[in-house]
JSON list of C-alpha atoms in Angstrom, two decimals:
[
{"chain": "A", "resi": 100, "resn": "GLN", "atom": "CA", "xyz": [112.41, 78.26, 106.99]},
{"chain": "A", "resi": 101, "resn": "VAL", "atom": "CA", "xyz": [110.56, 80.72, 104.94]},
{"chain": "A", "resi": 102, "resn": "GLN", "atom": "CA", "xyz": [111.70, 84.12, 104.92]},
{"chain": "A", "resi": 103, "resn": "LEU", "atom": "CA", "xyz": [109.31, 87.41, 104.31]},
{"chain": "A", "resi": 104, "resn": "THR", "atom": "CA", "xyz": [111.09, 90.61, 103.71]},
{"chain": "A", "resi": 105, "resn": "GLU", "atom": "CA", "xyz": [108.89, 93.75, 103.93]},
{"chain": "A", "resi": 106, "resn": "SER", "atom": "CA", "xyz": [110.16, 97.32, 102.54]},
{"chain": "A", "resi": 107, "resn": "GLY", "atom": "CA", "xyz": [108.25, 100.23, 101.49]},
{"chain": "A", "resi": 108, "resn": "GLY", "atom": "CA", "xyz": [107.36, 101.92, 104.77]},
{"chain": "A", "resi": 109, "resn": "GLY", "atom": "CA", "xyz": [108.06, 105.47, 105.60]},
{"chain": "A", "resi": 110, "resn": "SER", "atom": "CA", "xyz": [106.47, 108.83, 106.91]},
{"chain": "A", "resi": 111, "resn": "VAL", "atom": "CA", "xyz": [103.93, 110.46, 104.90]},
{"chain": "A", "resi": 112, "resn": "GLN", "atom": "CA", "xyz": [101.17, 113.10, 105.28]},
{"chain": "A", "resi": 113, "resn": "ALA", "atom": "CA", "xyz": [97.62, 112.35, 105.25]},
{"chain": "A", "resi": 114, "resn": "GLY", "atom": "CA", "xyz": [96.19, 111.92, 101.75]},
{"chain": "A", "resi": 115, "resn": "GLU", "atom": "CA", "xyz": [99.33, 110.39, 100.33]},
{"chain": "A", "resi": 116, "resn": "SER", "atom": "CA", "xyz": [100.14, 106.97, 99.23]},
{"chain": "A", "resi": 117, "resn": "LEU", "atom": "CA", "xyz": [102.52, 104.27, 99.89]},
{"chain": "A", "resi": 118, "resn": "THR", "atom": "CA", "xyz": [103.36, 100.80, 98.39]},
{"chain": "A", "resi": 119, "resn": "LEU", "atom": "CA", "xyz": [104.50, 98.07, 100.57]},
{"chain": "A", "resi": 120, "resn": "SER", "atom": "CA", "xyz": [106.41, 95.24, 99.40]},
{"chain": "A", "resi": 121, "resn": "CYS", "atom": "CA", "xyz": [107.07, 91.47, 100.70]},
{"chain": "A", "resi": 122, "resn": "VAL", "atom": "CA", "xyz": [109.67, 89.33, 99.12]},
{"chain": "A", "resi": 123, "resn": "ALA", "atom": "CA", "xyz": [109.15, 85.53, 100.02]},
{"chain": "A", "resi": 124, "resn": "SER", "atom": "CA", "xyz": [111.97, 83.35, 99.79]},
{"chain": "A", "resi": 125, "resn": "THR", "atom": "CA", "xyz": [109.92, 80.68, 98.35]},
{"chain": "A", "resi": 126, "resn": "ASP", "atom": "CA", "xyz": [107.32, 80.30, 95.66]},
{"chain": "A", "resi": 127, "resn": "PHE", "atom": "CA", "xyz": [103.74, 79.68, 97.03]},
{"chain": "A", "resi": 128, "resn": "ASN", "atom": "CA", "xyz": [102.53, 79.13, 93.41]},
{"chain": "A", "resi": 129, "resn": "ARG", "atom": "CA", "xyz": [99.43, 81.10, 93.91]},
{"chain": "A", "resi": 130, "resn": "ARG", "atom": "CA", "xyz": [98.28, 78.23, 96.24]},
{"chain": "A", "resi": 131, "resn": "ALA", "atom": "CA", "xyz": [98.61, 80.11, 99.53]},
{"chain": "A", "resi": 132, "resn": "CYS", "atom": "CA", "xyz": [96.72, 82.65, 101.54]},
{"chain": "A", "resi": 133, "resn": "MET", "atom": "CA", "xyz": [98.66, 85.79, 102.11]},
{"chain": "A", "resi": 134, "resn": "GLY", "atom": "CA", "xyz": [98.34, 89.04, 103.44]},
{"chain": "A", "resi": 135, "resn": "TRP", "atom": "CA", "xyz": [99.19, 91.98, 105.63]},
{"chain": "A", "resi": 136, "resn": "PHE", "atom": "CA", "xyz": [98.78, 92.57, 109.29]},
{"chain": "A", "resi": 137, "resn": "ARG", "atom": "CA", "xyz": [99.01, 96.06, 111.03]},
{"chain": "A", "resi": 138, "resn": "GLN", "atom": "CA", "xyz": [99.71, 96.61, 114.66]},
{"chain": "A", "resi": 139, "resn": "VAL", "atom": "CA", "xyz": [100.00, 99.72, 116.72]},
{"chain": "A", "resi": 140, "resn": "PRO", "atom": "CA", "xyz": [101.58, 99.68, 120.30]},
{"chain": "A", "resi": 141, "resn": "GLY", "atom": "CA", "xyz": [98.85, 98.68, 122.87]},
{"chain": "A", "resi": 142, "resn": "LYS", "atom": "CA", "xyz": [96.21, 97.18, 120.27]},
{"chain": "A", "resi": 143, "resn": "GLU", "atom": "CA", "xyz": [95.96, 93.80, 119.07]},
{"chain": "A", "resi": 144, "resn": "ARG", "atom": "CA", "xyz": [97.40, 93.03, 115.65]},
{"chain": "A", "resi": 145, "resn": "GLU", "atom": "CA", "xyz": [94.60, 93.78, 112.79]},
{"chain": "A", "resi": 146, "resn": "GLY", "atom": "CA", "xyz": [94.36, 91.95, 109.65]},
{"chain": "A", "resi": 147, "resn": "VAL", "atom": "CA", "xyz": [93.85, 94.70, 106.94]},
{"chain": "A", "resi": 148, "resn": "ALA", "atom": "CA", "xyz": [94.20, 92.64, 103.72]},
{"chain": "A", "resi": 149, "resn": "SER", "atom": "CA", "xyz": [94.23, 89.26, 102.56]},
{"chain": "A", "resi": 150, "resn": "ILE", "atom": "CA", "xyz": [94.83, 87.39, 99.01]},
{"chain": "A", "resi": 151, "resn": "TYR", "atom": "CA", "xyz": [94.45, 83.70, 97.81]},
{"chain": "A", "resi": 152, "resn": "ASP", "atom": "CA", "xyz": [95.50, 84.52, 94.13]},
{"chain": "A", "resi": 153, "resn": "GLY", "atom": "CA", "xyz": [94.84, 81.04, 92.99]},
{"chain": "A", "resi": 154, "resn": "ALA", "atom": "CA", "xyz": [91.23, 81.36, 93.88]},
{"chain": "A", "resi": 155, "resn": "GLY", "atom": "CA", "xyz": [90.75, 84.86, 92.74]},
{"chain": "A", "resi": 156, "resn": "PHE", "atom": "CA", "xyz": [90.27, 85.99, 96.43]},
{"chain": "A", "resi": 157, "resn": "THR", "atom": "CA", "xyz": [90.90, 89.19, 98.02]},
{"chain": "A", "resi": 158, "resn": "TYR", "atom": "CA", "xyz": [89.47, 90.70, 101.11]},
{"chain": "A", "resi": 159, "resn": "TYR", "atom": "CA", "xyz": [89.96, 93.91, 103.34]},
{"chain": "A", "resi": 160, "resn": "SER", "atom": "CA", "xyz": [89.08, 95.29, 106.58]},
{"chain": "A", "resi": 161, "resn": "PRO", "atom": "CA", "xyz": [86.37, 97.82, 106.61]},
{"chain": "A", "resi": 162, "resn": "SER", "atom": "CA", "xyz": [88.91, 100.39, 107.62]},
{"chain": "A", "resi": 163, "resn": "VAL", "atom": "CA", "xyz": [90.92, 100.20, 104.70]},
{"chain": "A", "resi": 164, "resn": "ARG", "atom": "CA", "xyz": [88.62, 98.91, 102.01]},
{"chain": "A", "resi": 165, "resn": "GLY", "atom": "CA", "xyz": [88.36, 101.23, 99.15]},
{"chain": "A", "resi": 166, "resn": "ARG", "atom": "CA", "xyz": [91.72, 102.70, 99.70]},
{"chain": "A", "resi": 167, "resn": "PHE", "atom": "CA", "xyz": [94.11, 99.82, 100.10]},
{"chain": "A", "resi": 168, "resn": "ASN", "atom": "CA", "xyz": [94.85, 97.23, 97.17]},
{"chain": "A", "resi": 169, "resn": "VAL", "atom": "CA", "xyz": [96.44, 93.89, 97.86]},
{"chain": "A", "resi": 170, "resn": "SER", "atom": "CA", "xyz": [98.19, 92.14, 94.79]},
{"chain": "A", "resi": 171, "resn": "GLN", "atom": "CA", "xyz": [100.80, 89.52, 94.00]},
{"chain": "A", "resi": 172, "resn": "GLU", "atom": "CA", "xyz": [103.62, 89.18, 91.35]},
{"chain": "A", "resi": 173, "resn": "ASN", "atom": "CA", "xyz": [104.35, 85.48, 91.25]},
{"chain": "A", "resi": 174, "resn": "ALA", "atom": "CA", "xyz": [107.19, 85.64, 89.11]},
{"chain": "A", "resi": 175, "resn": "ARG", "atom": "CA", "xyz": [109.04, 87.59, 91.75]},
{"chain": "A", "resi": 176, "resn": "ASN", "atom": "CA", "xyz": [107.39, 85.85, 94.74]},
{"chain": "A", "resi": 177, "resn": "THR", "atom": "CA", "xyz": [106.50, 89.46, 95.78]},
{"chain": "A", "resi": 178, "resn": "LEU", "atom": "CA", "xyz": [103.28, 90.49, 97.71]},
{"chain": "A", "resi": 179, "resn": "TYR", "atom": "CA", "xyz": [102.25, 94.24, 97.54]},
{"chain": "A", "resi": 180, "resn": "LEU", "atom": "CA", "xyz": [100.03, 96.44, 99.52]},
{"chain": "A", "resi": 181, "resn": "ARG", "atom": "CA", "xyz": [99.34, 99.91, 97.81]},
{"chain": "A", "resi": 182, "resn": "MET", "atom": "CA", "xyz": [97.68, 102.39, 100.21]},
{"chain": "A", "resi": 183, "resn": "ASP", "atom": "CA", "xyz": [96.04, 105.37, 98.99]},
{"chain": "A", "resi": 184, "resn": "ASN", "atom": "CA", "xyz": [94.50, 108.30, 100.93]},
{"chain": "A", "resi": 185, "resn": "LEU", "atom": "CA", "xyz": [96.32, 107.44, 103.96]},
{"chain": "A", "resi": 186, "resn": "LYS", "atom": "CA", "xyz": [94.96, 108.50, 107.39]},
{"chain": "A", "resi": 187, "resn": "PRO", "atom": "CA", "xyz": [96.77, 108.98, 110.59]},
{"chain": "A", "resi": 188, "resn": "GLU", "atom": "CA", "xyz": [94.94, 105.85, 112.05]},
{"chain": "A", "resi": 189, "resn": "ASP", "atom": "CA", "xyz": [96.67, 103.76, 109.41]},
{"chain": "A", "resi": 190, "resn": "ALA", "atom": "CA", "xyz": [100.12, 104.39, 110.85]},
{"chain": "A", "resi": 191, "resn": "GLY", "atom": "CA", "xyz": [101.64, 101.19, 112.55]},
{"chain": "A", "resi": 192, "resn": "THR", "atom": "CA", "xyz": [103.77, 98.31, 111.88]},
{"chain": "A", "resi": 193, "resn": "TYR", "atom": "CA", "xyz": [102.70, 96.49, 108.82]},
{"chain": "A", "resi": 194, "resn": "TYR", "atom": "CA", "xyz": [103.67, 92.73, 108.69]},
{"chain": "A", "resi": 195, "resn": "CYS", "atom": "CA", "xyz": [103.64, 90.53, 105.48]},
{"chain": "A", "resi": 196, "resn": "ALA", "atom": "CA", "xyz": [102.26, 87.21, 106.21]},
{"chain": "A", "resi": 197, "resn": "ALA", "atom": "CA", "xyz": [102.05, 83.81, 104.31]},
{"chain": "A", "resi": 198, "resn": "LEU", "atom": "CA", "xyz": [100.58, 80.48, 104.55]},
{"chain": "A", "resi": 199, "resn": "CYS", "atom": "CA", "xyz": [97.52, 81.92, 106.30]},
{"chain": "A", "resi": 200, "resn": "ILE", "atom": "CA", "xyz": [93.91, 81.27, 106.83]},
{"chain": "A", "resi": 201, "resn": "CYS", "atom": "CA", "xyz": [91.78, 83.65, 104.64]},
{"chain": "A", "resi": 202, "resn": "SER", "atom": "CA", "xyz": [89.06, 84.56, 106.79]},
{"chain": "A", "resi": 203, "resn": "VAL", "atom": "CA", "xyz": [85.74, 86.51, 106.76]},
{"chain": "A", "resi": 204, "resn": "PRO", "atom": "CA", "xyz": [85.18, 88.97, 108.54]},
{"chain": "A", "resi": 205, "resn": "ALA", "atom": "CA", "xyz": [88.47, 88.70, 110.34]},
{"chain": "A", "resi": 206, "resn": "VAL", "atom": "CA", "xyz": [90.63, 88.95, 107.17]},
{"chain": "A", "resi": 207, "resn": "LEU", "atom": "CA", "xyz": [93.32, 86.82, 108.12]},
{"chain": "A", "resi": 208, "resn": "GLY", "atom": "CA", "xyz": [93.55, 83.77, 110.86]},
{"chain": "A", "resi": 209, "resn": "ASN", "atom": "CA", "xyz": [96.60, 82.03, 111.89]},
{"chain": "A", "resi": 210, "resn": "CYS", "atom": "CA", "xyz": [99.40, 82.23, 109.58]},
{"chain": "A", "resi": 211, "resn": "ALA", "atom": "CA", "xyz": [102.49, 80.13, 109.45]},
{"chain": "A", "resi": 212, "resn": "HIS", "atom": "CA", "xyz": [104.96, 82.72, 108.55]},
{"chain": "A", "resi": 213, "resn": "LEU", "atom": "CA", "xyz": [105.41, 86.48, 109.26]},
{"chain": "A", "resi": 214, "resn": "GLY", "atom": "CA", "xyz": [108.00, 89.05, 108.40]},
{"chain": "A", "resi": 215, "resn": "LEU", "atom": "CA", "xyz": [109.81, 91.51, 110.74]},
{"chain": "A", "resi": 216, "resn": "GLY", "atom": "CA", "xyz": [107.52, 94.26, 109.74]},
{"chain": "A", "resi": 217, "resn": "THR", "atom": "CA", "xyz": [107.98, 97.79, 108.26]},
{"chain": "A", "resi": 218, "resn": "GLN", "atom": "CA", "xyz": [106.86, 100.98, 109.73]},
{"chain": "A", "resi": 219, "resn": "VAL", "atom": "CA", "xyz": [104.21, 103.43, 108.50]},
{"chain": "A", "resi": 220, "resn": "SER", "atom": "CA", "xyz": [103.66, 106.88, 110.02]},
{"chain": "A", "resi": 221, "resn": "VAL", "atom": "CA", "xyz": [101.04, 109.33, 108.74]},
{"chain": "A", "resi": 222, "resn": "SER", "atom": "CA", "xyz": [100.73, 112.84, 109.86]},
{"chain": "A", "resi": 223, "resn": "SER", "atom": "CA", "xyz": [97.56, 114.90, 109.74]}
]
């Protein structure tokens, strides 16, 4: 069973930055679509960023494009999400996902593996 462990969430002021990390228990060897979902209570889970490193593919939801950056460090089986200029509407629980369907414009389709999430709060 693949395990994904997120970290890096926290409480920040609007305009500040956070970097989320996700360590995978297996090496996907750049051959898997991975990404990040965000969920707010009462709303559907939203794909915010996806990456297929072996294909040089990244994609972002319009709400975060230009402010968020997704990357992988394959030597450490780690996925990152750098979030700049955070807004209150970025708050939520962020989940790392692996073995997904990279999808446009939905960002992420079905994923085989999902982490437990890390909480992000942004105050105005």
